[in-house]
Coordinates of C-alpha atoms in Angstrom, one line a residue:
Chain A
M1 CA 105.2 136.9 59.7
I2 CA 102.0 138.4 61.0
S3 CA 100.0 135.8 59.1
Q4 CA 102.2 133.0 60.4
K5 CA 101.6 134.2 64.0
K6 CA 97.9 134.4 63.4
E7 CA 97.9 130.8 61.9
V8 CA 99.8 129.6 65.0
Q9 CA 97.4 131.3 67.3
T10 CA 94.4 129.8 65.5
F11 CA 96.1 126.4 65.4
V12 CA 96.7 126.6 69.2
A13 CA 93.1 127.6 69.9
K14 CA 91.8 124.6 67.9
L15 CA 94.3 122.3 69.6
L16 CA 93.2 123.5 73.0
R17 CA 89.5 122.9 72.1
T18 CA 90.5 119.4 70.8
D19 CA 89.2 120.4 67.4
R20 CA 91.0 117.8 65.3
L21 CA 89.3 118.8 62.0
G22 CA 90.0 122.5 62.5
A23 CA 93.6 121.8 63.4
E24 CA 94.0 119.5 60.4
E25 CA 92.7 122.2 58.0
I26 CA 95.3 124.7 59.2
F27 CA 98.0 122.0 59.1
N28 CA 97.1 121.1 55.5
A29 CA 96.9 124.7 54.4
V30 CA 100.4 125.5 55.9
Q31 CA 101.8 122.3 54.4
E32 CA 100.5 123.2 50.9
Q33 CA 102.3 126.5 51.1
G34 CA 105.7 125.0 52.0
S35 CA 107.7 122.0 52.9
M36 CA 107.2 119.7 55.8
P37 CA 110.2 121.1 57.7
Q38 CA 108.7 124.5 57.3
T39 CA 105.4 123.3 58.6
V40 CA 107.0 121.8 61.6
D41 CA 109.2 124.9 62.3
Q42 CA 106.5 127.5 61.6
L43 CA 103.4 125.8 62.9
I44 CA 103.9 122.6 65.1
L45 CA 106.9 123.7 67.1
P46 CA 105.6 127.3 67.9
A47 CA 102.2 125.9 68.8
L48 CA 103.6 123.3 71.2
E49 CA 105.9 125.9 72.7
T50 CA 103.0 128.3 73.2
I51 CA 101.0 125.5 74.8
G52 CA 103.9 124.5 77.1
Q53 CA 104.4 128.1 78.1
G54 CA 100.6 128.3 78.8
W55 CA 100.9 125.3 81.2
E56 CA 103.8 126.9 83.0
K57 CA 101.7 130.1 83.4
G58 CA 98.7 128.2 84.5
T59 CA 96.5 129.2 81.5
V60 CA 96.5 125.8 79.9
A61 CA 95.6 122.5 81.7
L62 CA 97.7 119.3 81.5
A63 CA 94.8 117.5 79.8
Q64 CA 94.9 120.1 77.1
V65 CA 98.7 119.7 76.7
Y66 CA 98.2 116.0 76.3
M67 CA 95.3 116.2 73.8
S68 CA 97.2 118.9 71.8
S69 CA 100.3 116.8 71.6
R70 CA 98.3 113.8 70.5
I71 CA 96.6 115.7 67.7
C72 CA 99.9 117.1 66.4
E73 CA 101.3 113.5 66.5
E74 CA 98.3 112.2 64.6
L75 CA 98.8 115.0 62.0
M76 CA 102.4 114.0 61.5
I77 CA 101.5 110.3 61.2
H78 CA 99.8 111.1 57.9
V79 CA 102.9 112.6 56.5
P80 CA 104.9 110.2 54.3
L81 CA 108.2 109.2 55.9
S82 CA 110.1 110.4 52.9
T83 CA 109.0 114.0 53.5
A84 CA 109.4 113.8 57.3
L85 CA 111.7 116.4 58.9
Q86 CA 115.4 115.6 58.8
H87 CA 117.2 117.1 61.7
P88 CA 120.8 118.1 61.0
G89 CA 123.3 116.1 63.1
Y90 CA 120.5 113.7 64.1
P91 CA 121.4 112.0 67.4
R92 CA 120.3 108.5 68.5
M93 CA 117.7 109.1 71.1
A94 CA 115.4 107.2 73.5
I95 CA 112.8 107.9 76.1
A96 CA 111.9 106.0 79.3
V97 CA 110.0 106.1 82.5
L98 CA 111.8 104.8 85.6
D99 CA 109.9 102.2 87.6
D100 CA 106.4 103.7 87.3
Y101 CA 103.1 103.0 85.6
H102 CA 102.3 106.8 85.4
L103 CA 103.4 107.4 81.8
L104 CA 101.6 110.7 80.9
G105 CA 104.8 112.8 80.8
K106 CA 106.6 110.3 78.6
I107 CA 103.5 110.1 76.3
I108 CA 103.3 113.9 75.9
V109 CA 107.0 114.3 75.2
S110 CA 107.0 111.3 72.8
A111 CA 104.1 112.9 70.9
C112 CA 105.8 116.2 70.7
L113 CA 109.1 114.6 69.6
R114 CA 107.2 112.7 66.8
A115 CA 105.3 115.8 65.8
S116 CA 108.6 117.7 65.6
G117 CA 110.1 115.1 63.3
Y118 CA 112.4 113.3 65.7
A119 CA 112.8 109.6 65.6
F120 CA 113.6 107.8 68.9
Q121 CA 113.3 104.5 70.7
D122 CA 110.6 104.1 73.4
Y123 CA 111.9 102.0 76.2
G124 CA 108.7 102.2 78.2
R125 CA 108.9 101.4 81.9
V126 CA 112.3 100.3 83.0
T127 CA 114.6 99.9 86.0
S128 CA 117.8 101.9 86.3
Q129 CA 119.9 98.8 85.4
E130 CA 117.7 98.0 82.4
L131 CA 117.9 101.5 81.2
A132 CA 121.7 101.8 81.4
C133 CA 122.0 98.4 79.6
K134 CA 119.7 99.5 76.8
I135 CA 121.4 102.8 76.4
K136 CA 124.8 101.1 76.0
N137 CA 123.5 98.4 73.7
D138 CA 121.7 100.9 71.4
S139 CA 124.5 103.5 71.5
I140 CA 122.0 106.1 72.6
E141 CA 123.4 109.6 72.5
I142 CA 120.5 111.4 74.3
I143 CA 118.2 109.7 76.8
L144 CA 115.0 111.4 78.0
V145 CA 113.8 110.2 81.4
S146 CA 110.5 110.9 83.0
A147 CA 109.9 110.5 86.7
L148 CA 106.8 111.0 88.8
M149 CA 108.0 110.2 92.3
L150 CA 111.1 111.4 94.1
R151 CA 112.3 107.9 94.6
S152 CA 112.3 107.2 90.9
A153 CA 113.9 110.6 90.1
L154 CA 116.8 109.7 92.4
Q155 CA 117.4 106.5 90.6
I156 CA 118.7 108.5 87.7
K157 CA 121.9 108.8 89.9
E158 CA 122.3 105.1 89.4
V159 CA 121.8 105.3 85.7
K160 CA 124.4 108.0 85.5
R161 CA 126.8 106.0 87.6
L162 CA 126.5 103.0 85.4
L163 CA 126.9 105.1 82.2
V164 CA 130.0 106.8 83.6
E165 CA 131.4 103.4 84.6
A166 CA 130.9 102.2 81.1
G167 CA 132.5 105.3 79.7
S168 CA 129.3 106.3 78.0
P169 CA 129.0 109.9 76.9
T170 CA 125.2 109.7 76.7
R171 CA 123.4 113.0 77.6
I172 CA 120.6 112.7 80.1
V173 CA 117.5 115.0 79.9
V174 CA 115.1 114.6 82.8
G175 CA 111.5 115.8 83.4
G176 CA 108.6 115.3 85.8
A177 CA 107.1 116.6 89.0
P178 CA 110.0 116.1 91.4
F179 CA 112.2 118.2 89.1
R180 CA 109.6 120.9 89.0
F181 CA 109.3 121.1 92.7
D182 CA 113.1 120.9 93.5
P183 CA 115.0 123.0 91.0
L184 CA 118.3 121.6 92.2
L185 CA 117.4 117.9 91.8
W186 CA 118.3 117.5 88.1
K187 CA 121.9 118.5 88.8
E188 CA 122.0 116.4 91.9
V189 CA 121.1 113.2 89.9
G190 CA 123.7 114.0 87.3
A191 CA 121.4 115.0 84.4
D192 CA 122.6 117.3 81.6
A193 CA 119.4 119.2 81.3
M194 CA 115.8 119.4 82.6
G195 CA 112.7 120.1 80.7
A196 CA 109.8 121.4 82.8
N197 CA 107.5 120.7 79.9
A198 CA 107.6 119.1 76.4
A199 CA 108.6 122.3 74.7
E200 CA 111.5 122.7 77.1
A201 CA 112.5 119.0 76.5
L202 CA 112.8 119.9 72.8
S203 CA 115.0 122.9 73.6
A204 CA 117.1 120.7 75.9
I205 CA 117.6 118.3 73.0
S206 CA 118.7 121.1 70.8
S207 CA 121.2 122.3 73.4
C208 CA 122.6 118.8 73.9
I209 CA 123.0 118.5 70.1
K210 CA 124.9 121.8 69.9
T211 CA 127.4 120.6 72.6
M212 CA 127.9 117.1 71.3
Chain B
M1 CA 109.7 138.2 121.8
V2 CA 106.1 137.2 122.3
V3 CA 103.7 140.0 122.7
G4 CA 100.1 139.6 123.8
N5 CA 98.3 137.2 126.1
K6 CA 99.6 133.7 126.1
K7 CA 96.7 131.3 125.7
S8 CA 96.4 128.1 127.7
A9 CA 97.4 124.9 125.9
M10 CA 94.7 123.3 123.9
T11 CA 94.4 119.7 122.8
S12 CA 95.2 119.1 119.2
M13 CA 91.5 118.6 118.5
E14 CA 90.6 121.9 120.1
R15 CA 93.4 123.6 118.3
V16 CA 92.3 122.4 114.9
L17 CA 88.6 123.0 115.5
T18 CA 89.4 126.6 116.7
S19 CA 91.3 127.2 113.5
L20 CA 88.6 125.7 111.4
A21 CA 86.2 128.2 113.0
H22 CA 88.5 130.9 111.8
K23 CA 89.6 131.9 115.2
E24 CA 93.1 131.9 116.7
P25 CA 93.9 128.9 118.9
D26 CA 96.9 128.7 121.3
R27 CA 99.2 128.0 118.4
V28 CA 99.0 127.3 114.7
P29 CA 97.9 123.7 114.2
F30 CA 100.6 121.6 112.6
S31 CA 100.0 118.5 110.6
L32 CA 102.7 116.4 108.8
M33 CA 101.4 113.8 106.4
L34 CA 103.8 111.1 107.5
T35 CA 102.9 107.7 106.2
V36 CA 106.0 105.6 105.4
H37 CA 108.2 107.2 108.1
G38 CA 106.5 105.0 110.7
A39 CA 108.4 102.1 109.2
R40 CA 111.7 103.8 109.9
E41 CA 110.6 104.5 113.5
L42 CA 109.9 100.8 114.0
G43 CA 112.9 99.5 112.0
L44 CA 110.7 97.7 109.5
S45 CA 110.5 97.6 105.7
I46 CA 107.7 99.7 104.3
K47 CA 105.9 96.6 103.1
E48 CA 106.2 94.9 106.5
Y49 CA 105.1 98.1 108.3
F50 CA 101.9 98.3 106.3
S51 CA 101.2 94.6 106.7
K52 CA 99.8 95.0 110.3
A53 CA 97.5 97.6 111.7
E54 CA 99.4 97.4 115.0
Y55 CA 102.6 98.6 113.4
V56 CA 101.0 101.6 111.7
V57 CA 99.2 102.6 114.9
E58 CA 102.5 102.3 116.9
G59 CA 104.3 104.3 114.2
Q60 CA 101.7 107.0 114.1
L61 CA 101.7 107.4 117.9
R62 CA 105.5 107.5 118.1
M63 CA 105.6 110.2 115.4
L64 CA 102.8 112.1 117.2
K65 CA 105.0 112.2 120.3
K66 CA 108.3 112.9 118.5
Y67 CA 107.2 115.7 116.2
R68 CA 104.4 117.0 118.4
H69 CA 102.1 117.6 115.5
D70 CA 98.3 117.7 115.6
C71 CA 96.9 114.9 113.5
V72 CA 97.3 111.1 113.0
N73 CA 97.1 109.5 109.6
P74 CA 95.7 106.0 109.2
F75 CA 96.3 106.3 105.4
C76 CA 98.6 103.7 103.9
A77 CA 98.6 104.2 100.1
A78 CA 96.3 105.6 97.4
A79 CA 96.9 102.4 95.5
M80 CA 94.8 100.6 98.1
A81 CA 91.7 101.9 96.5
V82 CA 92.7 100.4 93.1
E83 CA 93.6 97.2 94.9
A84 CA 90.0 97.0 96.1
F85 CA 89.0 97.0 92.4
G86 CA 91.5 94.2 91.6
G87 CA 94.6 96.2 90.9
E88 CA 98.1 95.6 92.0
V89 CA 100.1 97.5 94.6
L90 CA 103.8 97.9 93.9
W91 CA 106.1 98.1 97.0
F92 CA 109.4 99.8 97.3
E93 CA 112.2 99.9 99.9
D94 CA 112.5 103.7 99.7
G95 CA 109.1 105.1 98.9
S96 CA 105.4 104.9 99.2
P97 CA 103.6 102.0 97.5
N98 CA 102.3 102.8 94.0
S99 CA 99.6 101.4 91.8
G100 CA 100.6 98.8 89.3
E101 CA 99.4 98.1 85.7
P102 CA 96.0 99.7 84.9
I103 CA 93.1 97.4 85.4
I104 CA 90.8 99.1 82.9
T105 CA 92.0 98.6 79.3
T106 CA 88.8 98.1 77.3
E107 CA 85.2 99.4 77.1
T108 CA 84.0 96.1 78.6
D109 CA 86.2 96.6 81.6
I110 CA 84.2 99.8 82.4
L111 CA 80.8 98.4 81.6
S112 CA 81.4 95.4 83.8
L113 CA 83.1 97.3 86.7
Q114 CA 81.3 96.8 90.0
V115 CA 81.5 98.7 93.3
P116 CA 83.9 96.6 95.4
E117 CA 82.8 95.4 98.9
I118 CA 85.0 97.1 101.5
E119 CA 85.0 94.1 103.8
S120 CA 86.4 91.9 101.0
S121 CA 89.5 94.1 100.6
P122 CA 92.2 93.2 103.2
S123 CA 94.0 96.6 102.8
L124 CA 90.8 98.5 103.4
V125 CA 89.9 96.4 106.4
R126 CA 93.4 96.9 107.8
M127 CA 93.0 100.7 107.4
L128 CA 89.7 100.5 109.3
K129 CA 91.4 98.6 112.1
I130 CA 94.1 101.3 112.2
I131 CA 91.4 104.0 112.6
E132 CA 89.6 102.0 115.3
M133 CA 92.9 101.4 117.2
L134 CA 94.0 105.0 116.8
K135 CA 90.6 106.2 118.1
E136 CA 91.0 104.0 121.2
K137 CA 94.4 105.6 121.8
V138 CA 93.8 109.3 121.0
G139 CA 90.1 109.5 121.8
E140 CA 88.7 113.0 121.1
E141 CA 92.1 114.7 121.7
V142 CA 93.7 114.3 118.3
P143 CA 92.0 114.4 114.9
I144 CA 92.2 111.2 112.8
M145 CA 92.3 112.1 109.1
G146 CA 90.6 109.6 106.9
V147 CA 91.5 109.6 103.2
V148 CA 89.8 108.8 99.9
V149 CA 90.9 109.2 96.3
S150 CA 88.1 111.1 94.5
P151 CA 85.9 109.3 91.9
F152 CA 87.2 111.9 89.4
S153 CA 90.9 111.2 90.1
L154 CA 90.8 107.4 90.8
P155 CA 90.8 106.5 87.0
V156 CA 94.3 107.9 86.7
M157 CA 95.4 104.8 88.6
Q158 CA 92.6 102.5 87.3
M159 CA 93.3 103.1 83.6
G160 CA 96.4 105.4 83.2
F161 CA 96.2 109.1 82.9
S162 CA 96.5 109.3 79.1
S163 CA 93.7 106.8 78.5
Y164 CA 91.6 108.6 81.1
I165 CA 92.0 112.0 79.4
E166 CA 90.9 110.5 76.1
L167 CA 87.9 108.9 77.8
M168 CA 86.9 112.2 79.3
H169 CA 87.1 114.0 75.9
E170 CA 85.8 111.3 73.6
R171 CA 83.6 108.8 75.5
P172 CA 81.2 110.7 77.7
A173 CA 78.8 107.7 78.3
L174 CA 81.7 105.5 79.5
F175 CA 83.1 108.3 81.6
N176 CA 79.8 108.7 83.3
R177 CA 79.5 105.0 84.0
L178 CA 83.0 105.0 85.5
M179 CA 82.2 108.0 87.7
Q180 CA 79.0 106.3 89.0
V181 CA 80.8 103.2 90.1
N182 CA 83.7 105.2 91.6
Q183 CA 81.4 107.6 93.4
E184 CA 79.5 104.9 95.1
F185 CA 82.7 103.3 96.2
C186 CA 84.2 106.6 97.4
I187 CA 81.1 107.5 99.5
A188 CA 80.9 104.0 101.1
W189 CA 84.6 104.0 101.8
A190 CA 84.6 107.5 103.4
N191 CA 81.6 106.8 105.5
T192 CA 83.0 103.5 106.7
Q193 CA 86.1 105.3 107.8
I194 CA 84.0 107.8 109.7
L195 CA 82.1 105.0 111.4
A196 CA 85.4 103.5 112.4
G197 CA 86.4 106.7 114.1
A198 CA 87.9 109.1 111.6
T199 CA 87.3 112.7 112.4
A200 CA 87.3 114.1 108.8
I201 CA 87.9 112.9 105.3
C202 CA 90.6 114.2 103.0
Y203 CA 89.3 114.0 99.5
F204 CA 92.3 113.8 97.2
D205 CA 91.6 115.2 93.8
A206 CA 94.5 116.6 91.9
L207 CA 92.3 116.7 88.8
L208 CA 90.2 119.5 90.3
S209 CA 93.0 121.9 89.7
P210 CA 92.8 124.0 86.5
S211 CA 96.5 123.2 86.0
I212 CA 95.4 119.6 85.3
T213 CA 91.8 119.7 83.9
A214 CA 90.1 122.4 81.9
G215 CA 86.7 123.7 81.0
A216 CA 83.6 121.4 81.0
H217 CA 85.6 118.6 82.6
L218 CA 86.7 120.7 85.5
E219 CA 83.0 121.7 86.0
T220 CA 82.1 118.0 86.0
G221 CA 84.8 117.2 88.5
F222 CA 83.4 119.8 90.9
K223 CA 79.9 118.6 90.4
I224 CA 81.1 115.1 91.3
A225 CA 82.9 116.5 94.4
Q226 CA 79.8 118.4 95.5
D227 CA 77.5 115.4 95.1
T228 CA 80.0 113.1 96.8
L229 CA 80.9 115.4 99.7
A230 CA 77.2 115.9 100.4
R231 CA 76.9 112.2 101.1
I232 CA 80.0 111.9 103.2
N233 CA 79.0 112.2 106.9
S234 CA 81.9 114.4 108.1
P235 CA 83.8 117.6 107.5
S236 CA 86.1 117.3 104.5
V237 CA 89.3 118.6 103.1
I238 CA 89.7 118.9 99.3
H239 CA 93.3 118.3 98.6
M240 CA 94.7 118.8 95.1
A241 CA 98.2 117.4 96.0
T242 CA 100.7 119.7 94.5
A243 CA 98.5 121.3 91.8
A244 CA 97.5 124.9 91.7
T245 CA 94.3 125.8 93.7
L246 CA 93.9 129.6 93.8
P247 CA 91.6 129.8 90.7
V248 CA 89.1 127.3 92.1
V249 CA 88.7 128.5 95.7
E250 CA 85.0 129.5 95.1
E251 CA 84.3 126.1 93.6
V252 CA 85.9 124.3 96.6
I253 CA 83.7 126.3 99.0
A254 CA 80.6 125.5 96.9
A255 CA 81.5 121.8 96.9
G256 CA 81.1 121.9 100.7
A257 CA 84.7 121.4 101.8
S258 CA 85.9 123.1 105.1
V259 CA 89.6 122.9 104.3
I260 CA 91.7 123.2 101.1
G261 CA 95.0 121.4 100.8
V262 CA 97.4 123.7 98.9
G263 CA 100.8 123.3 97.3
I264 CA 103.6 125.7 96.4
L265 CA 102.3 126.7 93.0
D266 CA 99.9 129.1 94.6
D267 CA 100.7 132.5 96.2
L268 CA 99.9 131.7 99.8
A269 CA 99.2 135.4 100.7
K270 CA 96.7 135.7 97.9
L271 CA 95.1 132.4 98.9
K272 CA 94.8 133.6 102.5
A273 CA 93.1 136.8 101.3
T274 CA 90.7 134.8 99.1
C275 CA 89.9 132.1 101.7
Q276 CA 89.8 134.4 104.8
G277 CA 86.9 133.5 107.1
R278 CA 85.5 131.0 104.6
L279 CA 87.9 128.2 104.0
T280 CA 90.8 126.8 106.1
I281 CA 94.1 126.5 104.3
L282 CA 96.2 123.3 104.8
G283 CA 99.8 123.7 103.6
N284 CA 102.1 124.6 101.9
L285 CA 105.6 123.4 102.8
N286 CA 107.4 121.8 99.8
G287 CA 107.6 118.1 100.6
I288 CA 110.1 117.4 97.7
A289 CA 112.5 120.3 98.3
M290 CA 112.4 120.0 102.2
R291 CA 114.7 117.0 101.9
R292 CA 117.7 119.3 101.4
W293 CA 116.6 122.1 103.8
T294 CA 118.9 123.1 106.6
P295 CA 117.4 123.8 110.0
Q296 CA 117.9 127.5 109.2
Q297 CA 116.0 127.2 106.0
V298 CA 113.3 125.2 107.7
E299 CA 112.9 128.0 110.3
K300 CA 112.8 130.7 107.7
K301 CA 110.3 128.9 105.6
V302 CA 108.0 128.1 108.6
K303 CA 108.1 131.8 109.7
E304 CA 107.3 133.0 106.2
V305 CA 104.4 130.6 105.7
I306 CA 103.0 131.4 109.2
A307 CA 103.3 135.1 108.6
Q308 CA 101.4 134.8 105.4
A309 CA 98.6 132.5 106.3
A310 CA 98.2 132.1 110.1
P311 CA 96.8 135.5 111.3
G312 CA 93.1 135.1 112.3
G313 CA 93.1 131.3 112.2
G314 CA 91.8 129.3 109.3
F315 CA 95.3 127.8 108.8
I316 CA 97.0 124.5 109.4
L317 CA 100.7 124.4 108.8
A318 CA 101.4 121.3 106.7
D319 CA 103.3 119.8 103.8
N320 CA 101.8 119.7 100.4
G321 CA 100.9 116.1 100.2
E322 CA 102.7 113.0 101.5
I323 CA 106.2 113.6 102.9
P324 CA 108.7 111.4 100.9
W325 CA 110.8 108.7 102.6
Q326 CA 113.9 110.7 101.7
V327 CA 113.0 113.5 104.1
G328 CA 115.1 112.8 107.2
E329 CA 114.4 113.1 110.9
E330 CA 116.6 116.2 111.2
V331 CA 114.3 118.1 108.8
L332 CA 111.1 116.8 110.5
T333 CA 112.5 117.7 113.9
A334 CA 113.5 121.2 112.7
L335 CA 109.9 121.6 111.3
S336 CA 108.4 120.7 114.6
V337 CA 110.7 123.0 116.6
A338 CA 110.0 125.9 114.2
A339 CA 106.3 125.3 114.2
H340 CA 106.1 125.4 118.0
K341 CA 108.5 128.3 118.3
W342 CA 106.9 130.6 115.7
G343 CA 103.4 129.3 115.7
R344 CA 102.2 130.7 119.0
Y345 CA 99.4 133.2 118.6
P346 CA 99.3 136.1 118.1
V347 CA 101.7 135.4 115.2
C348 CA 101.6 138.9 113.7
C349 CA 103.4 140.3 116.7
Q350 CA 106.1 137.7 116.5
M351 CA 106.8 138.4 112.9
G352 CA 107.4 142.1 113.6

């Protein structure tokens, strides 16, 4: 366990320095010792969680969170699909940004999801009506929604209303600045969970899966 | 109960300048960054409101009277700066305008980027007219806060945040080229606002926070801020929107700013101790959460913030950025009442 922790720490340090080659060396070494699910569970996820916590504590910058998640995503891209992580009880998931061109949050969470072995649909920038429609058409079970402005965060209420009207049981996980600044907002808009960072979004997905 | 000598009423300008000199004015200066709310005052849509300088001026003057705060804001939207470069502004019925699709998508876009002429941008010309008209109305009695988006933060709207982070880390030559163009535009735009009558310039730069940018890039951002502010002919506020500021107070002072705009992520008491006598604090009411505050919560929050940061001057009570459309008149009125009630100096006696 000690060696695993050390590997994660070294991996995190290399990610934070945007040292792609250094991160790849550790990734390959861990992968050679075990299976891909083990690499994800023992290296990628703990590293992304550590980085997310660092951002919450103010020791890691958002730019570092972004570059780290992109590097992890790139590392996973080289893994053949047949060996990609298979999550038990895999839900149909999608991610979207409501009515905004500021996509950083969605990109970071998407990268972390891919790096963690999840498959999902990326709906990009959508309105609340478009989102509800896509969720219904694709039978999405968990939707992750990123919002930068308060006005777009509040539009999740409309998404929820449309889903309830259609009898859809889709779980809504939200994230973004307005939810960080108003801790009651996610409940107000009818979300099922809030992720303050990408690692929390992953935890929120796990929680949703357990209660589905 | 008020203890101590009651000071005679000052004008807003005298109040703000006294606080900036780290002395105690008659009461704590109070500034609400109200932009879209003027539309509500005039019964107009947000897009219509910003279409004429006369509307914005009327809106600002009505809010000045209604909320009795100490500053007027000619600022319309950050997206205006990108519009000057050829970008799109997105309008909403229930919120501030936002920038549209990124205008920089290729290396060539950066290499061919030119500093836009201010007079050829209708939005910028309109904002200059707003400043001129406000100046005619308020003269030297009320500060007029000009606004620029920093050269270092503007690319977030010009090319999207993720592409910009990658540019910073991977394409230093292109990054430098973009900074040169943005810096020249920023300086020209700031100084034109000063010539039109703005009292000071608020330099919006969320990327100067270590919660957003790290290491060498953060140093670069402050170097750009220092070089830019040195060429802006007025006092300046460095505002990092809602991002954390405490770890970079020394850098903000070194960059030449007189005021730092702070959000709720920082410990206000620690900030005050760090800035005391050197840098005026502008903040730090939570603009997002205040939407649901009751008058009692408003009063409690205002008292708490004043107790932490107002003693000795060097403090302007404010929100932490732009107040959202969804914050209602009741909250804004309660903020005004509380600021006037609890902001009278000496505040330490009132807090008990």
